[in-house]
Structure formats: structure tokens, C-alpha cells
XYZ file of C-alpha atoms in Angstrom:
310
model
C 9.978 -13.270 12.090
C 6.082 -13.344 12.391
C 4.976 -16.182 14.239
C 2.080 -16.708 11.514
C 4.596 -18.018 9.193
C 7.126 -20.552 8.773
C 10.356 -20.409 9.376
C 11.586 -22.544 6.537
C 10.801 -19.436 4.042
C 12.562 -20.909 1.486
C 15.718 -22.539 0.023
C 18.056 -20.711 0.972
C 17.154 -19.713 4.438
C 17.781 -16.300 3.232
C 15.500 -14.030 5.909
C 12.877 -12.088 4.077
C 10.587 -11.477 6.703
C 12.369 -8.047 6.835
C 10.182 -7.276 3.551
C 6.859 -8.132 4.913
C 4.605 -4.983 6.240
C 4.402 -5.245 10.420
C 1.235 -4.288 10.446
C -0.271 -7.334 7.924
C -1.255 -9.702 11.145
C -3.019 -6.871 12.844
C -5.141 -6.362 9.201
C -6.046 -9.853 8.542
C -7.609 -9.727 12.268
C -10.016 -7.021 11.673
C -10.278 -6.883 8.329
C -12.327 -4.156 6.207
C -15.150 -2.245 6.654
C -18.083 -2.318 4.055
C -19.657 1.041 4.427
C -22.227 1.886 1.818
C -22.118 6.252 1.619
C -25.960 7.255 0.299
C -24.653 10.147 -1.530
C -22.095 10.363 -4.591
C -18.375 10.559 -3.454
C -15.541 11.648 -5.401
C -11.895 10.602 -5.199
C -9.284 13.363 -4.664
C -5.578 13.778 -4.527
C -3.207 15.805 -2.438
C -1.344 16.355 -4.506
C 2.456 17.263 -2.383
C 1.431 13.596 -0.356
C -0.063 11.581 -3.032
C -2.404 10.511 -0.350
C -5.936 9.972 -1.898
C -9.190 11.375 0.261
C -12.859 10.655 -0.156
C -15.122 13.886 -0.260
C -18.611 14.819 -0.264
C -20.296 17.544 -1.860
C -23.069 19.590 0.089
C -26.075 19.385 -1.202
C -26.654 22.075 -4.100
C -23.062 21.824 -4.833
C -22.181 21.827 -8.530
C -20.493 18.496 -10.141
C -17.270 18.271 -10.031
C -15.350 17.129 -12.864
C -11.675 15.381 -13.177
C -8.935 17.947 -12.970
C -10.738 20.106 -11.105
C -9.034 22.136 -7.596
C -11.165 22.002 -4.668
C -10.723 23.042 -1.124
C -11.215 20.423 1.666
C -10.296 19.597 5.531
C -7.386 18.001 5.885
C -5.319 16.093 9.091
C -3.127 19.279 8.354
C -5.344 21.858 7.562
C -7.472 23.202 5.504
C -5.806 22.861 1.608
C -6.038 22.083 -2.140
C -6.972 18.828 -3.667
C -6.943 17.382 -7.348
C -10.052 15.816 -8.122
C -9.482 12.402 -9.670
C -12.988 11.488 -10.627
C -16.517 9.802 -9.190
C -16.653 6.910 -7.772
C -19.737 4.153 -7.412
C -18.093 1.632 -5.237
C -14.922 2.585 -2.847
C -14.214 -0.854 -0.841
C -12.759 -0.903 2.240
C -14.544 2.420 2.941
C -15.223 3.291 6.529
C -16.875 6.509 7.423
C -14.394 8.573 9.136
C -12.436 8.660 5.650
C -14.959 10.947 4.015
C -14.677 14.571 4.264
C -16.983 17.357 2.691
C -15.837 20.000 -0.063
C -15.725 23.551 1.329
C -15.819 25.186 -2.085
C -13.940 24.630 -5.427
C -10.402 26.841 -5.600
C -10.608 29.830 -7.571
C -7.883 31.844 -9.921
C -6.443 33.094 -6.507
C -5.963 29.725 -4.755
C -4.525 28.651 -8.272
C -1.812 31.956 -7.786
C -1.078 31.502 -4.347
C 0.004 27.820 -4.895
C 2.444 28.442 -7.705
C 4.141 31.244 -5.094
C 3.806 28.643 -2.125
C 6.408 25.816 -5.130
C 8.890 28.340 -5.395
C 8.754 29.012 -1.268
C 9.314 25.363 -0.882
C 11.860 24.915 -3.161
C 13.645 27.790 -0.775
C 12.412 25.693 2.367
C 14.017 22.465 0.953
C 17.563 24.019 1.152
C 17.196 25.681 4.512
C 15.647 22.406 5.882
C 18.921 20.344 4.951
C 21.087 23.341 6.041
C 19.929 22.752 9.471
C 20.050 19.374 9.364
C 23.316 19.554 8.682
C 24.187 22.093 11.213
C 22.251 19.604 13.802
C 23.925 16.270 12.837
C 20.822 14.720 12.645
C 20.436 11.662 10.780
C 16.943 13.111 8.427
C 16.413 12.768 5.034
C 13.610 15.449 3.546
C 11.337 13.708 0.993
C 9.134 16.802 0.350
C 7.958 20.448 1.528
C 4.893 21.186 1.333
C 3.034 25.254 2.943
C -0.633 24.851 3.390
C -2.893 27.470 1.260
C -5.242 28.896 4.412
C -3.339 28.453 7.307
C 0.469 29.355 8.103
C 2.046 26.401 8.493
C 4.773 23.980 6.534
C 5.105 20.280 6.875
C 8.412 18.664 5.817
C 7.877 15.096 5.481
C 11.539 13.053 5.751
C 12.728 9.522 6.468
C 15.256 8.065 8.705
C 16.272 4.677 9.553
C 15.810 5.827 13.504
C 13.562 7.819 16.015
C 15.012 11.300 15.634
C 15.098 14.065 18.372
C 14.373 17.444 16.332
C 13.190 19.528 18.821
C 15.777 21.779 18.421
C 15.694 21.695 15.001
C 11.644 22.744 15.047
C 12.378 25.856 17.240
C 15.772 27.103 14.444
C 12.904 26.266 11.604
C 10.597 28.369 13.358
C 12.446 31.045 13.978
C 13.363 31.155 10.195
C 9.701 30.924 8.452
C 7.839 32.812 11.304
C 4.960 30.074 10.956
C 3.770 26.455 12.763
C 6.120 23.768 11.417
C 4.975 20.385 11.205
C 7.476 17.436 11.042
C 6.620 14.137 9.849
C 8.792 11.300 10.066
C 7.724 8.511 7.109
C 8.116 5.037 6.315
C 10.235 3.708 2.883
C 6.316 3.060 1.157
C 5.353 6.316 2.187
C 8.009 7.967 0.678
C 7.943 5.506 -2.260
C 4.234 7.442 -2.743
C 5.510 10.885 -2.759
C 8.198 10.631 -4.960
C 7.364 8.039 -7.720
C 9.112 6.214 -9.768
C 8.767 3.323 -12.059
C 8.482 -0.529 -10.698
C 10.403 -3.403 -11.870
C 7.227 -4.093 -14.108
C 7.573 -1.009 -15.799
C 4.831 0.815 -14.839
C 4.619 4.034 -12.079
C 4.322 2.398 -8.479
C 1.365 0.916 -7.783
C 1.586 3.167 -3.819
C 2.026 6.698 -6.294
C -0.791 6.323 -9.512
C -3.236 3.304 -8.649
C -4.543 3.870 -4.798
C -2.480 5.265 -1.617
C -4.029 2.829 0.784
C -3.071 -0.333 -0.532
C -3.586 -3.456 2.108
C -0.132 -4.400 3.856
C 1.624 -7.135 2.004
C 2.616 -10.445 3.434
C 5.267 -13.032 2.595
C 1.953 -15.654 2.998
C 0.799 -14.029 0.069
C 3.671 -15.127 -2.206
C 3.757 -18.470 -0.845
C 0.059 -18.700 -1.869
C 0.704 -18.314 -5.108
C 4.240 -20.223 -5.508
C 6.254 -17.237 -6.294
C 10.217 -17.969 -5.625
C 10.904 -16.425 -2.356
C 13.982 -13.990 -3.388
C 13.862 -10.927 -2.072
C 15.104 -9.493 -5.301
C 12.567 -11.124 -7.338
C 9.366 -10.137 -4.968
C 10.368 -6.846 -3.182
C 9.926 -3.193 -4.779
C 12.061 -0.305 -5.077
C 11.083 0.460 -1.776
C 12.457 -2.003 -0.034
C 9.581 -3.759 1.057
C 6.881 -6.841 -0.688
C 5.579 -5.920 -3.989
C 2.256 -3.904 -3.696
C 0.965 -5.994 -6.253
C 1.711 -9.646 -4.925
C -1.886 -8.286 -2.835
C -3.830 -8.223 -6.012
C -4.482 -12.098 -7.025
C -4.147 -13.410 -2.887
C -7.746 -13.731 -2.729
C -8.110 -16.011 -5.435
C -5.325 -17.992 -5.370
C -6.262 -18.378 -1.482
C -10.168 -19.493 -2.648
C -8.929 -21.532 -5.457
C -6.533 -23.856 -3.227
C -8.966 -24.619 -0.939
C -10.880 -26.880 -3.011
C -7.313 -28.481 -4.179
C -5.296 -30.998 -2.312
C -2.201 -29.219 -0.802
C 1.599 -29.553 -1.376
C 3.341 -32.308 0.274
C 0.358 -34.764 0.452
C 0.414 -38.386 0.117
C -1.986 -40.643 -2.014
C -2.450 -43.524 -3.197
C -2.648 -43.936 -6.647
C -2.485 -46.995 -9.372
C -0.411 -49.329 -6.636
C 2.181 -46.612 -5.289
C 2.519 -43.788 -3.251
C 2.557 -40.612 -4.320
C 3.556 -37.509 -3.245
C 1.936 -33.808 -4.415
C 5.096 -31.651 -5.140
C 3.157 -29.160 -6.778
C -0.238 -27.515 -7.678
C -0.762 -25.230 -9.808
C -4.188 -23.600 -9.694
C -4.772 -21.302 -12.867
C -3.740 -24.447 -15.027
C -5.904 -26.838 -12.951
C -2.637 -29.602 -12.511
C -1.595 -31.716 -9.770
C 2.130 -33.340 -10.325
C 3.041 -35.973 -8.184
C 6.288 -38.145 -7.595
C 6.039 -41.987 -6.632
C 8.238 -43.479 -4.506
C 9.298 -45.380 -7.453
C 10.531 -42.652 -9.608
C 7.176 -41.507 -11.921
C 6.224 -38.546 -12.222
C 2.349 -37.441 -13.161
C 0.601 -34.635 -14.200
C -3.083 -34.608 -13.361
C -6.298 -32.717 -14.110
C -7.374 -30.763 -10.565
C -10.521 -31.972 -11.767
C -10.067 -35.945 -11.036
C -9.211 -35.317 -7.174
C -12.513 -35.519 -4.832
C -12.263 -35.051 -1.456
C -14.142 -37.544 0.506
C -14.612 -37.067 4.593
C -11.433 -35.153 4.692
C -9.241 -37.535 2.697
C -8.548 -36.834 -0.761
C -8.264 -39.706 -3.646
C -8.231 -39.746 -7.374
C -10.916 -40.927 -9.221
């Protein structure tokens, strides 16, 4: 478990740091970048990743609207993107995630991608034929065959580091082209394929933003959530995307209440805070005589470090 937390996670000791994103510690250390881009940006989709992309339009370039195809630079190659809309003010930005447009796709590129789904489709089954014939423990999540260069990328999960050389060289043999093989985590392929959250509503990883902050069993704590991993992990597997949403204020609003598990002094006996609740603005505390009190957050002043009620 992360050494940043506590061990006692909850009631009972049930081990949930299996939920929590590795890479959280390593995020709260450096934090975001605030890069201001002079020029308008618009947010894009690939579309066969889900992964959103920041572009740039050179200069004389016509507006682009939402729904519109464009061409861009990719970490694969050069392919399609949806266009998802303007945007004012991207946080977290940092400058390396903005690429520029090469030009918008025409009635061609539009052709050529609808014969590149059915290809897939045919790539799909020969993918998990070979698999098969490999015993290889690989599980394809999606096919995708860029639109200006030859190459296919099968993205698929597995539970362990898998050796598919072998597997690469039958693949390439097959489709005559460079093959690409990306092994994915559970959120990555929670973003490809969809689905609907215990909420109701599409994952938050699929239709509201690709690169979502990692999620941390601190940020449950923080805001008193029961620690069951049924009741605070996704489909996926891992922490809800959303516990990442209200963190920051919960995290701001504590800070100028007294914390869990204090002791005061209050109307001759000593109390102890069992629980604050900071969107109602309560304190309840037990004495050691039995009572139990509810209190206004706003009668507690804090007083060279030592809190009392007033």
C-alpha cells in the first residue's frame, strides 16, 4: 500500500489500495502546468482511441466547426480526428500537447475510412486467431489502420507483460504493413470501449475528458465516503473518475475546520469530534459522559493552533 496513506483504510481492513492509480503520488509532486496558448485551440477526438488532442490552426486557416474531420500528427501517424469544439481555457495544458492541423479531410479521406472499418473488423478475427494459435494470454480491445501511412495498431490488455514478438512477425506477414502493438491499462480500455457508470451516465474516461488526474483513496477519505470498494470503484476496476471532481474543495474547506478525532473542551466535559461535515457546516461531538452535539462550523475559532468553541 502507498506509504502516503494509512493503513487503517477502513472498517473492515478490507485492502483497497489495489483501486488507487500508481501513478497519483508521482502527480501530486509535480502537479500541473498552467500554459496560456496565444492563439485559439480546438479540442479533437480520435476517434478508434477516444484519446482527446489539442490542435492549432495555421494562420489563414478557415474555422473549424464541431463535427468536422481534420487531419493532424499523431504519436502514430499522421490520421483523422473529430473536432469536438473551441476551447478558451484548457487547464492543465502544457505545450508539447498541442499539435497543428494539416488540412481538413475531404470526401476521399471520408471513403477511405469507411473501407479501413470493414478491414478492421477482418483484422479483429485474424488478430485473435493468432493469439490463439500462440497461447498468449492478450485480449484485443480495438483495431484501428491509419489513413496516410500503412500501418495497424491493435490495442489489447493483459493482466501480464506479454512476449509477442512472434506474434508481430505472423501479423506482418499477413497484412504486408508496420504493425503496432499496444499493451493498455483497465482505464484505458474503459475509454475505448464505453459503457455506462454506476451513476448512469457514459464513463466519465470515454465522453467528458481522456486525461483525467489519477485518483486516490485520500480523495475519498477527504470527503467521508465509505471505503467499499464496491461502493467507490468503477466498472473498470479502479477509483471512481469522479471522486477527483469535488477533492479540491472538500480539501480547502477542512482546513479551516477542526479535524476528526479531536478533543475539546466544552461546557465542563470533554469532547470528542467524531465527525465533520463540511457542505452542511456541522461539527458532532461525543462527551465522555454520553451527549452527543451538533454544532455550527461557524462557532469553532482557532486560536494559536488550538481550537475552542465560542
Amino acid at each position: 500500500m502507498s506509504d502516503i496513506f494509512e493503513q487503517d483504510i477502513n472498517e473492515n481492513d478490507e485492502d483497497i489500495s489495489k483501486l488507487e492509480d500508481a501513478e497519483y503520488k508521482v502527480y501530486e509532486e509535480e502537479g500541473e502546468e498552467h500554459f496560456v496558448y496565444p492563439k485559439i485551440l480546438y479540442l479533437v477526438r480520435l476517434e478508434y482511441s477516444s484519446e482527446g488532442v489539442y490542435v492549432s490552426v495555421p494562420d489563414k486557416f478557415e474555422e473549424l466547426k464541431g463535427g468536422d474531420r481534420i487531419i493532424i500528427p499523431t504519436r502514430y501517424g499522421k490520421d483523422i480526428a473529430l473536432v469536438l469544439g473551441r476551447t478558451n481555457h484548457p487547464v492543465g495544458l502544457k505545450s508539447s500537447d498541442i499539435v497543428k492541423v494539416e488540412r481538413k479531410a475531404n470526401d476521399e479521406d471520408i471513403a477511405r475510412i469507411e473501407e479501413l472499418k470493414d478491414k478492421e473488423i477482418d483484422a479483429a478475427k485474424v488478430f485473435k486467431e493468432k493469439v490463439t494459435e500462440h497461447g498468449l494470454d492478450m485480449k484485443l480491445v480495438a483495431v484501428h489502420f491509419l489513413l496516410e501511412e500503412a500501418k495497424a495498431l491493435f490495442f489489447f490488455s493483459s493482466e501480464n507483460r506479454v512476449d509477442f514478438r512472434e506474434l508481430v512477425k505472423d501479423l506482418v506477414s499477413v497484412f504486408k504493413m508496420r504493425i503496432e502493438l499496444r499493451q493498455i491499462g483497465v482505464r484505458d480500455e474503459s475509454r475505448i470501449i464505453g459503457g455506462l457508470g454506476v451513476c448512469g451516465r457514459p464513463y466519465c474516461c470515454h465522453s467528458v475528458r481522456d486525461k483525467l488526474p489519477p485518483v486516490s483513496i485520500k480523495m475519498a477519505k477527504e470527503q467521508s465516503l465509505s471505503l467499499n470498494s464496491t461502493k467507490i470503484s468503477g466498472q473498470c476496476g479502479r477509483l471512481l473518475c469522479c471522486l477527483s471532481y469535488e477533492y479540491n474543495w472538500y480539501a480547502e474547506a477542512r482546513k479551516k475546520l477542526p479535524s476528526e478525532g479531536l478533543h475539546i473542551y466544552y461546557d465542563g466535559s470533554n469532547f470528542r469530534i467524531t465527525d465533520v461535515n463540511p457542505i452542511k457546516q456541522l461539527v458532532r461531538m461525543l462527551s465522555e459522559d454520553g451527549r452527543l452535539l451538533e454544532i455550527p462550523a461557524s462557532r469553532f475559532v482557532k486560536d494559536n493552533g488550538k481550537w475552542s468553541i465560542k
